[in-house]
Coordinates of C-alpha atoms and ligand atoms in Angstrom, one line a residue:
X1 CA 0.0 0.0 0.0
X2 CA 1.5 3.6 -1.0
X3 CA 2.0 5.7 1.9
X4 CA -1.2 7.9 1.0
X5 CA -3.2 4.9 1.1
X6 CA -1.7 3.9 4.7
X7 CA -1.7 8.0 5.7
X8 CA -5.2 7.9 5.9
X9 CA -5.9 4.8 7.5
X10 CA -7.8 4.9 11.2
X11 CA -5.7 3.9 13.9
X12 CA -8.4 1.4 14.5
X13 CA -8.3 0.2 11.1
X14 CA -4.8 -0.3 11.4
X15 CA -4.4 -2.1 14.5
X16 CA -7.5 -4.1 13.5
X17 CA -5.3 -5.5 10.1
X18 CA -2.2 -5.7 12.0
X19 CA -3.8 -9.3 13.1
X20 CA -2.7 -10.3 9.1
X21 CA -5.0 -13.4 9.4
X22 CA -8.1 -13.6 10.2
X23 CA -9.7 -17.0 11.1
X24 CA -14.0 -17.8 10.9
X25 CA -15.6 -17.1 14.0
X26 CA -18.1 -19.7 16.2
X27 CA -19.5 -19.9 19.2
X28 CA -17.6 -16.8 20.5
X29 CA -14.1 -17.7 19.0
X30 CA -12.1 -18.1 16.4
X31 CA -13.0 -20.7 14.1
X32 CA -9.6 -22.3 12.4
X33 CA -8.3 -23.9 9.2
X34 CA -7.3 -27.2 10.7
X35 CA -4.9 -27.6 7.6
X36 CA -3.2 -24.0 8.1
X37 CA -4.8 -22.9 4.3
X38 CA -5.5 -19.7 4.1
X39 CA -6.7 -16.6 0.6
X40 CA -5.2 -13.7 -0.1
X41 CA -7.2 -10.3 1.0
X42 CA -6.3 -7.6 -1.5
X43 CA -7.2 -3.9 -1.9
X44 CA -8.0 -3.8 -5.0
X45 CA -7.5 0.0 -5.3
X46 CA -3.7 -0.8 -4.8
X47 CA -3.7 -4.5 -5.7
X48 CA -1.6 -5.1 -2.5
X49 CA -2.4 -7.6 0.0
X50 CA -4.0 -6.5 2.9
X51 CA -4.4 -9.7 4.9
X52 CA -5.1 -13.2 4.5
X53 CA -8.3 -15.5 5.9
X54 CA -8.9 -18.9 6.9
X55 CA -9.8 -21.2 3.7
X56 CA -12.2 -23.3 6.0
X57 CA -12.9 -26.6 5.1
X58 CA -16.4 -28.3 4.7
X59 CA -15.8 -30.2 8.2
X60 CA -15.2 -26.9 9.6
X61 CA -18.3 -25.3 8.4
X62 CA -20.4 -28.2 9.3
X63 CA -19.1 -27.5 13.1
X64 CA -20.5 -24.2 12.9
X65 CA -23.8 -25.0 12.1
X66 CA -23.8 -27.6 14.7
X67 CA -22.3 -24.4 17.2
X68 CA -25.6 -22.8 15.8
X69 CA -27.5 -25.2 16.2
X70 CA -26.5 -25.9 20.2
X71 CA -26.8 -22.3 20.9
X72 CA -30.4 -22.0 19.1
X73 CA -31.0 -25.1 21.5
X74 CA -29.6 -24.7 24.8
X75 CA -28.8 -20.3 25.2
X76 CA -31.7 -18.5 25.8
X77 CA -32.0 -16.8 22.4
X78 CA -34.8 -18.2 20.9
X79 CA -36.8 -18.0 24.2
X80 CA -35.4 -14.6 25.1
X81 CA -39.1 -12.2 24.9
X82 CA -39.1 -10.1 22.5
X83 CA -38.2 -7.2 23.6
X84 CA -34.8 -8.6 25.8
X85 CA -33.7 -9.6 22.5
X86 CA -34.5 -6.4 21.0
X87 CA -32.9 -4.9 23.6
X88 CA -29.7 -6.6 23.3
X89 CA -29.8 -5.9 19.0
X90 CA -30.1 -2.4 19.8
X91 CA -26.5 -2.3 21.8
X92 CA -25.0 -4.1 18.9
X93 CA -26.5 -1.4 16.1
X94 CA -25.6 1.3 18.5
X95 CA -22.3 -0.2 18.6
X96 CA -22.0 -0.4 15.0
X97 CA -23.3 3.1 14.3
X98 CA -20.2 4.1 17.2
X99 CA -17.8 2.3 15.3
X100 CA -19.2 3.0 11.4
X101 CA -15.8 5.0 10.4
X102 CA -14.0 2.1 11.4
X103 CA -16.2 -0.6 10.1
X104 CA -16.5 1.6 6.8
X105 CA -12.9 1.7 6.7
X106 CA -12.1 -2.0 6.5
X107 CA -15.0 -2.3 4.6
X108 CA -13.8 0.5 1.4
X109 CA -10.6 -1.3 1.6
X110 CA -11.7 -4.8 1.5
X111 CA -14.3 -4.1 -1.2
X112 CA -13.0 -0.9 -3.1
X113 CA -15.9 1.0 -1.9
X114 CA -15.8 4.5 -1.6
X115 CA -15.4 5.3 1.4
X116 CA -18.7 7.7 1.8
X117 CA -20.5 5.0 0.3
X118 CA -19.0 2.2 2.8
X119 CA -20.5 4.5 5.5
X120 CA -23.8 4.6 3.9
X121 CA -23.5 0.8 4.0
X122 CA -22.5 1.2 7.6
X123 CA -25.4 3.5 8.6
X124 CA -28.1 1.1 6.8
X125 CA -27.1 -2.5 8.7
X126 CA -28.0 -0.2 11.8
X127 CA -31.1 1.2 10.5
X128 CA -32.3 -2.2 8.7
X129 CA -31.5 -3.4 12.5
X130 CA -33.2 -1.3 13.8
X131 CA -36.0 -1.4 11.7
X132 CA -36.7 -5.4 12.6
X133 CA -36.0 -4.7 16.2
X134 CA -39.1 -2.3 16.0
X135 CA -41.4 -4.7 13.4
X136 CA -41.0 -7.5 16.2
X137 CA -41.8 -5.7 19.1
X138 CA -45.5 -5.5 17.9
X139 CA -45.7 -9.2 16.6
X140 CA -48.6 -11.1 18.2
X141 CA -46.7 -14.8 17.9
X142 CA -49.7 -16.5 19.3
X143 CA -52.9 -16.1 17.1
X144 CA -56.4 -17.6 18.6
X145 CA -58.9 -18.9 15.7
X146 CA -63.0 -18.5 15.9
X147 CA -63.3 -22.4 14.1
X148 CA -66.8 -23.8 14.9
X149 CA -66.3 -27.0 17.5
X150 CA -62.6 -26.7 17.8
X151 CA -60.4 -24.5 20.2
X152 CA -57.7 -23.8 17.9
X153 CA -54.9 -21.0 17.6
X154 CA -51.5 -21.0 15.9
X155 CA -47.6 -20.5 17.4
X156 CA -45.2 -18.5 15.5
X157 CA -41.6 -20.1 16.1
X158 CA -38.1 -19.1 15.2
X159 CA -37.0 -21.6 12.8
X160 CA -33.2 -22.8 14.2
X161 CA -29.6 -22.2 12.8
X162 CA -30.1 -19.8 9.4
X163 CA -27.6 -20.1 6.8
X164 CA -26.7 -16.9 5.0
X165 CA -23.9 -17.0 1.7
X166 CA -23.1 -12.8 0.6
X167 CA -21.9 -11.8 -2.6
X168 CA -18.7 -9.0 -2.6
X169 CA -20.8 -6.3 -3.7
X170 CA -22.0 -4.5 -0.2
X171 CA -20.4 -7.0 2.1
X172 CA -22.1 -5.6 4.9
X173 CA -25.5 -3.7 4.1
X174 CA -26.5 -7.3 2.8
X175 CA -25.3 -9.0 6.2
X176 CA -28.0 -6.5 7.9
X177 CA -30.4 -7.3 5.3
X178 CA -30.0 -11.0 5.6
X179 CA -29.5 -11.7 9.1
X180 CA -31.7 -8.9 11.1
X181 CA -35.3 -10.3 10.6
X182 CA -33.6 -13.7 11.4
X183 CA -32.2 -12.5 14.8
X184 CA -35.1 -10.7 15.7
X185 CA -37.1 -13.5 15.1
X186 CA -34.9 -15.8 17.5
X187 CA -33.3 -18.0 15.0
X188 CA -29.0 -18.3 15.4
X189 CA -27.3 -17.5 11.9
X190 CA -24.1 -18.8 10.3
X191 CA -22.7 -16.3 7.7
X192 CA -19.9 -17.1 4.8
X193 CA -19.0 -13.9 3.4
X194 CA -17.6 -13.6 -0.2
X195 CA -13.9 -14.7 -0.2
X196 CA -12.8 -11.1 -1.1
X197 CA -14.5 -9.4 1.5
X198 CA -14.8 -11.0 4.5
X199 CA -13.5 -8.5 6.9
X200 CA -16.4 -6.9 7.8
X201 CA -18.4 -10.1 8.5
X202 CA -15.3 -11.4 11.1
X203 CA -15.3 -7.4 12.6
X204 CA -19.3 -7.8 12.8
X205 CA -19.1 -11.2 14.9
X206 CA -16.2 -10.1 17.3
X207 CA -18.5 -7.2 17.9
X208 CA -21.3 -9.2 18.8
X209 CA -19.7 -10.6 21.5
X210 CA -18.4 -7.3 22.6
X211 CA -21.9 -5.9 23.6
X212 CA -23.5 -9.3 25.0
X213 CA -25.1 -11.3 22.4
X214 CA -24.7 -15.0 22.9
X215 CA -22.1 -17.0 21.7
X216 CA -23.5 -18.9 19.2
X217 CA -25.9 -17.0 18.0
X218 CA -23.9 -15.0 15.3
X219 CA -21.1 -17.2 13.1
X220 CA -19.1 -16.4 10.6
X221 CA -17.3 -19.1 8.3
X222 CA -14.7 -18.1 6.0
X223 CA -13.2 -19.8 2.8
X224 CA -14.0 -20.5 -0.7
X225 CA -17.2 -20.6 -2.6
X226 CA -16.5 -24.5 -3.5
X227 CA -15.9 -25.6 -0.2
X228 CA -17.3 -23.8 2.6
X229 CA -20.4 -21.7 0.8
X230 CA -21.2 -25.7 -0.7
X231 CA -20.4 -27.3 2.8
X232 CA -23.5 -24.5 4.2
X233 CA -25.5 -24.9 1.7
X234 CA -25.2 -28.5 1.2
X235 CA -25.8 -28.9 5.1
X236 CA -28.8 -30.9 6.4
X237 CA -29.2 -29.1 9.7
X238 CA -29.3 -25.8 8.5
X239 CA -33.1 -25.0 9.0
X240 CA -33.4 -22.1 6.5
X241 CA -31.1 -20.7 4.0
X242 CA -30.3 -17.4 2.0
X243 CA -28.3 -17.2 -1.3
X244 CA -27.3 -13.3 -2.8
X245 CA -25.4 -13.8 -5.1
X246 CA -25.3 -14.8 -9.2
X247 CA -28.3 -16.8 -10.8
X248 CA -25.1 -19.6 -11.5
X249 CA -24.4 -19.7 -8.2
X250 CA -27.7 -19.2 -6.9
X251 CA -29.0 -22.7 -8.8
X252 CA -26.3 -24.9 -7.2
X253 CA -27.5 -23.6 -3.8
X254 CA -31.3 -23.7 -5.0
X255 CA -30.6 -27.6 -5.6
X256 CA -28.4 -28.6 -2.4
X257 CA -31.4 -27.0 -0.6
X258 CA -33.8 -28.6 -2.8
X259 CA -32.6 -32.2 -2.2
X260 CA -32.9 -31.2 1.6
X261 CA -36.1 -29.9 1.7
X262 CA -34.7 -27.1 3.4
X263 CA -36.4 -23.5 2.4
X264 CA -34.3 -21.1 0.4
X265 CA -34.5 -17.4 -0.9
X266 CA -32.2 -16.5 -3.5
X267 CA -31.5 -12.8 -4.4
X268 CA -29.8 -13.1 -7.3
X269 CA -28.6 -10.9 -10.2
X270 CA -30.4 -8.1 -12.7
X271 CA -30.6 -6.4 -16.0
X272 CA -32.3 -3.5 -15.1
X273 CA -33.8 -1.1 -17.6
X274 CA -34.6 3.2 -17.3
X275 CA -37.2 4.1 -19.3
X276 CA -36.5 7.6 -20.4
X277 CA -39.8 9.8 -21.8
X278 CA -39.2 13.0 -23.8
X279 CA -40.9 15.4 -21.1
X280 CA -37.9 15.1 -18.5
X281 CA -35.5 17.2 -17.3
X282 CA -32.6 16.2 -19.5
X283 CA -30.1 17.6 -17.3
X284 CA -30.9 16.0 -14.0
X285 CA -32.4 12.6 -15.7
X286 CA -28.8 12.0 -16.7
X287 CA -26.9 13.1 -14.3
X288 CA -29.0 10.6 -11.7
X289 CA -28.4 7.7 -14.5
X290 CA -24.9 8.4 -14.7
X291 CA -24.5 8.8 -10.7
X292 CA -26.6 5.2 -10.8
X293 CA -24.4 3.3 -13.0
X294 CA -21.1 4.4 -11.6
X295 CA -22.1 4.1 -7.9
X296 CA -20.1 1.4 -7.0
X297 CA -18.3 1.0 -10.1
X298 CA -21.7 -0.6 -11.4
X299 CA -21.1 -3.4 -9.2
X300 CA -24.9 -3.5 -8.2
X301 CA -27.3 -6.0 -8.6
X302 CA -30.4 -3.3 -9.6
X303 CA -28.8 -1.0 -11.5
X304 CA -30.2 0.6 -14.8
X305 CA -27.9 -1.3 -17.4
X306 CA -30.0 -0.5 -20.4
X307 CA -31.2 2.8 -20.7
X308 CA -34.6 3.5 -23.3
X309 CA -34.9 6.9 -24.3
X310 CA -37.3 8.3 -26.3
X311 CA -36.2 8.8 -30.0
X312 CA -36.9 12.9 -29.6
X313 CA -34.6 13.1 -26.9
X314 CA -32.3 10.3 -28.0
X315 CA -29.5 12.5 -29.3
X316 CA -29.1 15.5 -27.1
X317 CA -29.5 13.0 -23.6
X318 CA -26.8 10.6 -24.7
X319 CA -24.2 13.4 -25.6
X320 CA -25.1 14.8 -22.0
X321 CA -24.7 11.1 -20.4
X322 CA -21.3 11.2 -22.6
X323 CA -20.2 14.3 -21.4
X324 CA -21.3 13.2 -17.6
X325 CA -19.9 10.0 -17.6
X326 CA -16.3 11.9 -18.9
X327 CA -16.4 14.0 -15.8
X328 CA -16.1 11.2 -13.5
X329 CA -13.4 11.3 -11.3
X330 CA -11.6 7.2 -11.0
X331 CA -9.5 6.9 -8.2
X332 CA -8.4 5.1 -4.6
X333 CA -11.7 4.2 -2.7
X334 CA -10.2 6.3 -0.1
X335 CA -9.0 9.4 -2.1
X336 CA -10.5 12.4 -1.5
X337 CA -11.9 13.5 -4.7
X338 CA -12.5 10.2 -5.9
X339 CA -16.2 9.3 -7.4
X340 CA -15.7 6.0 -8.7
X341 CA -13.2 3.4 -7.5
X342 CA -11.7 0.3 -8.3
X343 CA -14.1 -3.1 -9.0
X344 CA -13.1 -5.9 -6.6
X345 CA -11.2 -7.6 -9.0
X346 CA -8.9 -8.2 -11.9
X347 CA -11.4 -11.4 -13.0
X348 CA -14.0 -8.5 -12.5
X349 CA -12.1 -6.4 -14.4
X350 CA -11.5 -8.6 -17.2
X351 CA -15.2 -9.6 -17.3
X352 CA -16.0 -5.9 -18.4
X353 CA -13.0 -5.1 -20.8
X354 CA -15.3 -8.8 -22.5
X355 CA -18.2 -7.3 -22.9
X356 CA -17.2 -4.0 -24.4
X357 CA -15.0 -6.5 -26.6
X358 CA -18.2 -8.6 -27.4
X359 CA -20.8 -6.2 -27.1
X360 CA -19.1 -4.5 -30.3
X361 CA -18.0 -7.6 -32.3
X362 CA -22.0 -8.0 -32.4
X363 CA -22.2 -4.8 -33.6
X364 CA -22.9 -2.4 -30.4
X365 CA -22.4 1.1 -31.4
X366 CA -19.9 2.5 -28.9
X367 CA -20.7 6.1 -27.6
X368 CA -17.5 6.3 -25.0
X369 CA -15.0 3.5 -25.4
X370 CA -14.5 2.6 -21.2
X371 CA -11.5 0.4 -21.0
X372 CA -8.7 0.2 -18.5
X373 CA -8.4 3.4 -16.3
X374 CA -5.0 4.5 -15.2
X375 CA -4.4 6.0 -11.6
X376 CA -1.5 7.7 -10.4
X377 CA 0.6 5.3 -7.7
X378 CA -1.8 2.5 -7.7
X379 CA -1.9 -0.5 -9.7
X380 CA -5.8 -1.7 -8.8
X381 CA -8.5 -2.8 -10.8
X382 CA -9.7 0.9 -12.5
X383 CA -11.9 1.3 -15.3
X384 CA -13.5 3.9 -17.1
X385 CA -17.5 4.0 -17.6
X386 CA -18.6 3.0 -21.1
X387 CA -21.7 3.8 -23.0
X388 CA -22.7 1.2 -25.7
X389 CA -25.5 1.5 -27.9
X390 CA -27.8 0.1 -30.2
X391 CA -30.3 -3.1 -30.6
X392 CA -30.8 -5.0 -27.9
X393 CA -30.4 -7.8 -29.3
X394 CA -26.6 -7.9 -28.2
X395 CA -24.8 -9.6 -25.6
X396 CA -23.9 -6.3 -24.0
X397 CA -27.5 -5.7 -23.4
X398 CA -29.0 -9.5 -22.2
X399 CA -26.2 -10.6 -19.6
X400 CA -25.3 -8.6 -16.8
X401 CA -21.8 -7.1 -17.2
X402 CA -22.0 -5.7 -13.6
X403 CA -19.2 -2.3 -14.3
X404 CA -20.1 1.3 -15.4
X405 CA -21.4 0.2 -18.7
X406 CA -24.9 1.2 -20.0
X407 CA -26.6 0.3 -22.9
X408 CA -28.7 3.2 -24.7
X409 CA -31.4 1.8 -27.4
X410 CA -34.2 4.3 -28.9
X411 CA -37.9 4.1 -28.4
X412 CA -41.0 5.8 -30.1
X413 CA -44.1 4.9 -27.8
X414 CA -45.1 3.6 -24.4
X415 CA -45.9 -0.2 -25.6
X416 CA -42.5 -0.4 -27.4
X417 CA -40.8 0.8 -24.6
X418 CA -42.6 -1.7 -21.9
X419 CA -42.1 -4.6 -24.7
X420 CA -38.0 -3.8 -24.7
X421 CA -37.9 -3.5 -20.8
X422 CA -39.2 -7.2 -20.6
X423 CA -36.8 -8.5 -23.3
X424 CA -34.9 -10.3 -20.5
X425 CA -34.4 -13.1 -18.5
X426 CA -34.3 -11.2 -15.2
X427 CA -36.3 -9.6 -13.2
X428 CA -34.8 -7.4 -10.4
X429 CA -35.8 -3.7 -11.0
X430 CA -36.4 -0.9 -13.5
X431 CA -37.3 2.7 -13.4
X432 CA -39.3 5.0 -16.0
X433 CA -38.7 8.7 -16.0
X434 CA -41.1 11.6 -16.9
X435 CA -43.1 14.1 -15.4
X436 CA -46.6 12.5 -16.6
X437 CA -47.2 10.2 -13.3
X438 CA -50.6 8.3 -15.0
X439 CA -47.9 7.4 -17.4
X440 CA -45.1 6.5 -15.2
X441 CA -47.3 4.8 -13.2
X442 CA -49.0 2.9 -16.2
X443 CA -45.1 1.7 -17.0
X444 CA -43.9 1.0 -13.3
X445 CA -46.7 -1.8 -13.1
X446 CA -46.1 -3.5 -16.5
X447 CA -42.4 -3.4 -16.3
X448 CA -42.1 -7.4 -15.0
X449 CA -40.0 -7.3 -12.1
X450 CA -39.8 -7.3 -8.3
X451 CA -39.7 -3.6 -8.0
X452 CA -40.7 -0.6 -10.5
X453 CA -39.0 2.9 -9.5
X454 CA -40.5 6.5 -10.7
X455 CA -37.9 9.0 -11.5
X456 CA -35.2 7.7 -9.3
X457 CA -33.3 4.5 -9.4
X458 CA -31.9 2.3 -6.7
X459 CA -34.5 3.4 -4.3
X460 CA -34.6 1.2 -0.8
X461 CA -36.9 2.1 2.3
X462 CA -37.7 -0.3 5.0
X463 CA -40.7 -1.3 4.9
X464 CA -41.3 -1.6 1.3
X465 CA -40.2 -4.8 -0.2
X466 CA -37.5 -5.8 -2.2
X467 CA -37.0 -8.7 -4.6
X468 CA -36.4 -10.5 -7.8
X469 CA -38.4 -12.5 -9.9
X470 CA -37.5 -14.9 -12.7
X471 CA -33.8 -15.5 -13.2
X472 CA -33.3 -12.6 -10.4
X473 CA -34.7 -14.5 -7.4
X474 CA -37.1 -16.4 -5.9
X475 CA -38.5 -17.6 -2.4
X476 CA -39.2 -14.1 -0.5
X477 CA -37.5 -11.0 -1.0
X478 CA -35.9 -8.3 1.8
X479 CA -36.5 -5.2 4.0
X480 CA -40.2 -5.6 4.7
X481 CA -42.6 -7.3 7.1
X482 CA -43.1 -10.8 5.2
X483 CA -38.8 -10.9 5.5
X484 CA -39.4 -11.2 9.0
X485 CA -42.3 -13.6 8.6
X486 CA -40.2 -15.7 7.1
X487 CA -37.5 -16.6 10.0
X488 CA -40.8 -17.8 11.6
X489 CA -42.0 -20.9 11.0
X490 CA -46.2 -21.8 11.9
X491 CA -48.2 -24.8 14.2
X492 CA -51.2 -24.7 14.5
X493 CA -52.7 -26.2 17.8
X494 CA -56.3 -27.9 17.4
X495 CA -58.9 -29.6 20.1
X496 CA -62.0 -30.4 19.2
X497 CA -64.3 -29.5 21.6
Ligands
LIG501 P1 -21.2 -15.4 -6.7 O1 -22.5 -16.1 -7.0 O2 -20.0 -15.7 -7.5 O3 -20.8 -15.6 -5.2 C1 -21.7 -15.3 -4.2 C2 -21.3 -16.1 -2.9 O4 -21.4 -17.4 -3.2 C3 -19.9 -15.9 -2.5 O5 -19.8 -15.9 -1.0 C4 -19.2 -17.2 -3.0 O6 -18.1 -17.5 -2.2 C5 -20.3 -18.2 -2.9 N1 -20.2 -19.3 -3.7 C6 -19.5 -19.5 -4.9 N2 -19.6 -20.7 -5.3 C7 -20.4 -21.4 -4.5 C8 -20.9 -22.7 -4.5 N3 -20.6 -23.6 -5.4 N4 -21.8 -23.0 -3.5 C9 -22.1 -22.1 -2.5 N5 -21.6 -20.9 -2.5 C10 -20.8 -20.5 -3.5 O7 -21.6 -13.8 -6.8 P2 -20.6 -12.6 -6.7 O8 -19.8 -12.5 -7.9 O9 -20.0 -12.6 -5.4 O10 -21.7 -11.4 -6.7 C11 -22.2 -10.8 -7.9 C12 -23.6 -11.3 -8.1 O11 -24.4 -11.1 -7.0 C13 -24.2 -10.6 -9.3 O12 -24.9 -11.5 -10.1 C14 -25.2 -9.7 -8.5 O13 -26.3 -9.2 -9.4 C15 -25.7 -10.5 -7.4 N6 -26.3 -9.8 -6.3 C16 -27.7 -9.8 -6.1 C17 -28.3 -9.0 -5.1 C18 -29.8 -9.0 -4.9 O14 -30.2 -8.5 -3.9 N7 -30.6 -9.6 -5.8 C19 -27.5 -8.2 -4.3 C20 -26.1 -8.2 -4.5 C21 -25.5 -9.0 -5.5

């Protein structure tokens, strides 16, 4: 790491990576690699190595769930009323919001998050925490029934040890997504983190313990996809699980839980579309596109990939996006003045320069080239954004390249526009843009996907659900009441009378 990198560095931060490895963590303690193996943790602003984890084998995996398991069993969790449990969640997102510079820190480095962005991230695990905390205090578990001849009622129950498998993306907004409704709820959780960015999860855990919450009750297992996100999915005691992560991926975990009967929900990926009318404000339509598909280096599931503009408008709002997307400052997550960082990545990397290489070889018409971004002192994984355009009918515009690349295609009326949107296989999210709300409201509910947005895009409150449908996700979604109901499973209790 260059010496402005490790300037700026937390003390915190630093003494936290001065550990070098980090091992899993069950039952309130480090969880090892038996064999010694261990993965690289880079920066991949830099491309220096940062630390290394614990490449935990499938045995050591399976002893985690069992840890899980024990504590759902024997500490008090599950039993634990409501609101003592509550109580106890709040010290940890208090915690968490105390130590969000920190956390966001490890996490910008880990991820290549800027570091602004990381602290959003931060600051929404506590409030999705918070949010749950607040949905269960009001839950009526126990539910009498008015059945002719019977006394009957139902029992709402926490469900056991959770298993929860994260993509690199947002490392630790999706941990708060994932496991709050389950902790609330009173299940125990086991959590394998991407291999790239695992720090967060391991800081998460060790905090846990910090402010009280049982051992047991929060685990993290490190290691490879292969081995220990197969060994948790494949596991027969885990009594729910949660993929995010790619539709590949997402199947091989859909099918291990599958053979075991065991319920799954799998947030997967998207291919989202922004449907662009001819009444909008050209000037700030674009620049929240462009701010969309560079946040995060376009490393997000729901992101506006193709953009539909009306044909009136076509060629004065792509020079605009062109001009915008130019202006865009690539550089260390944690420069100053930097916009849009490094993706996690050089396979990442690669995967983009591909597209833009086989977007055009089908004959994309390129609108700014993107390619390999250079930045002064650091040898990371930096591109720039790209705007491709044309039919879509192109690679560049079905699969999901997941960088700053958009796609721009032209449309002449509502029905056309709402028949390109559903060209796809996915289903995650789309927005439509234009100051006639019958309208945009008209195209937010034909668009087929989980969640329609109106002049804005990546839009997430709590309390309004979020999900895929299709090839983006099945089995639930997140961030709303029926997440919770989910961690709880139902018996109904009959006498006939
Ligand atoms: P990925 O599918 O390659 O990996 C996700 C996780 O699965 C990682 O922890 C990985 O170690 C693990 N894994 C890999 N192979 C496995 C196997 N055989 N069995 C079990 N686990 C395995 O995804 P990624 O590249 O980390 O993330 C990018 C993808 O995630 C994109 O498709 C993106 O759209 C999607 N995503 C979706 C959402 C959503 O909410 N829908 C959110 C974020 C990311």
């Amino acid at each position: 790491m260059n010496d402005a990198i490790t300037s700026k560095l937390l003390p915190e931060v630093r003494e936290f990576l001065s550990q070098g490895r980090f091992s899993g963590f069950a039952g309130g303690t480090d969880l090892r690699s038996s064999t010694g193996s261990g993965i690289d943790v880079n920066d991949p602003g830099s491309g220096e190595k940062i630390a290394e984890i614990d490449d935990l084998s499938a045995a050591e995996v399976n002893q985690a769930v069992e840890i899980a398991n024990d504590a759902f069993r024997q500490a008090s969790w599950a039993k634990l009323p409501a609101g003592e449990r509550g109580a106890l969640l709040h010290r940890l997102a208090d915690e968490v919001e105390r130590q969000k510079e920190v956390i966001a820190q490890i996490e910008s480095l880990d991820a290549g998050k800027v570091e602004s962005q990381a602290q959003g991230d931060v600051q929404n695990f506590v409030d999705t925490l918070r949010y749950f905390i607040a949905l269960s205090q009001s839950l009526s578990k126990r539910k009498t029934l008015a059945v002719a001849g019977h006394e009957a009622w139902t029992v709402q129950q926490p469900w056991g040890a959770c298993g929860f498998i994260f993509p690199w993306n947002f490392p630790f907004l999706l941990i708060g997504w994932g496991i709050a409704p389950a902790l609330v709820a009173g299940n125990t959780v086991v959590i394998k983190p991407a291999e790239d960015t695992s720090l967060s999860a391991i800081y998460l855990a060790k905090l846990a313990k910090r402010v009280g919450i049982p051992d047991g009750v929060i685990n993290v297992v490190t290691g490879r996809g292969e081995t220990a996100g197969a060994a948790l999915s494949e596991n027969k005691k885990i009594k729910r699980m949660s993929f995010t992560g790619s539709p590949e991926v997402g199947r091989l975990v859909g099918q291990a839980c599958g053979h075991n009967l065991i319920p799954v929900k799998l947030e997967l990926g998207g291919k989202g579309a922004a449907v662009v009318f001819n009444d909008v404000d050209l000037e700030d339509t674009a620049e929240k596109l462009v701010g969309a598909i560079t946040f995060h280096t376009g490393q997000v599931c729901c992101d506006a990939t193709r953009w539909l503009v009306h044909e009136n408008i076509y060629d004065e709002f792509s020079s605009l996006c062109v001009d915008k997307l130019k202006q865009v400052r690539v550089g260390h997550q944690l420069g100053d003045t930097t916009q849009m960082g490094p993706v996690v990545n050089e396979k990442q990397r690669q995967r983009i320069l591909g597209y833009l290489e086989k977007g055009q070889a089908e004959g994309a018409n390129c609108l700014l080239e993107g390619g390999v971004a250079n930045v002064d002192g650091c040898s990371g994984h930096y591109v720039k954004p790209a705007l491709l355009a044309g039919s879509l009918d192109n690679i560049a515009a079905r699969e999901e390249i997941f960088g700053p690349v958009a796609y721009l295609t032209k449309f002449s009326s509502e029905e056309e526009a709402i028949s390109m949107v559903n060209q796809t296989d996915y289903g995650l999210a789309n927005s439509v843009w234009s100051k006639d709300l019958d309208r945009a409201s008209r195209v937010a509910e034909e668009m087929i996907a989980g969640n329609s947005w109106i002049n804005a895009h990546n839009v997430f409150a709590h309390g309004v659900p979020y999900g895929g449908i299709n090839k983006s996700g099945m089995g639930g979604g997140v961030l709303s009441i029926e997440t919770l109901m989910d961690y709880l499973r139902n018996t109904s209790v009959v006498r006939p009378l």
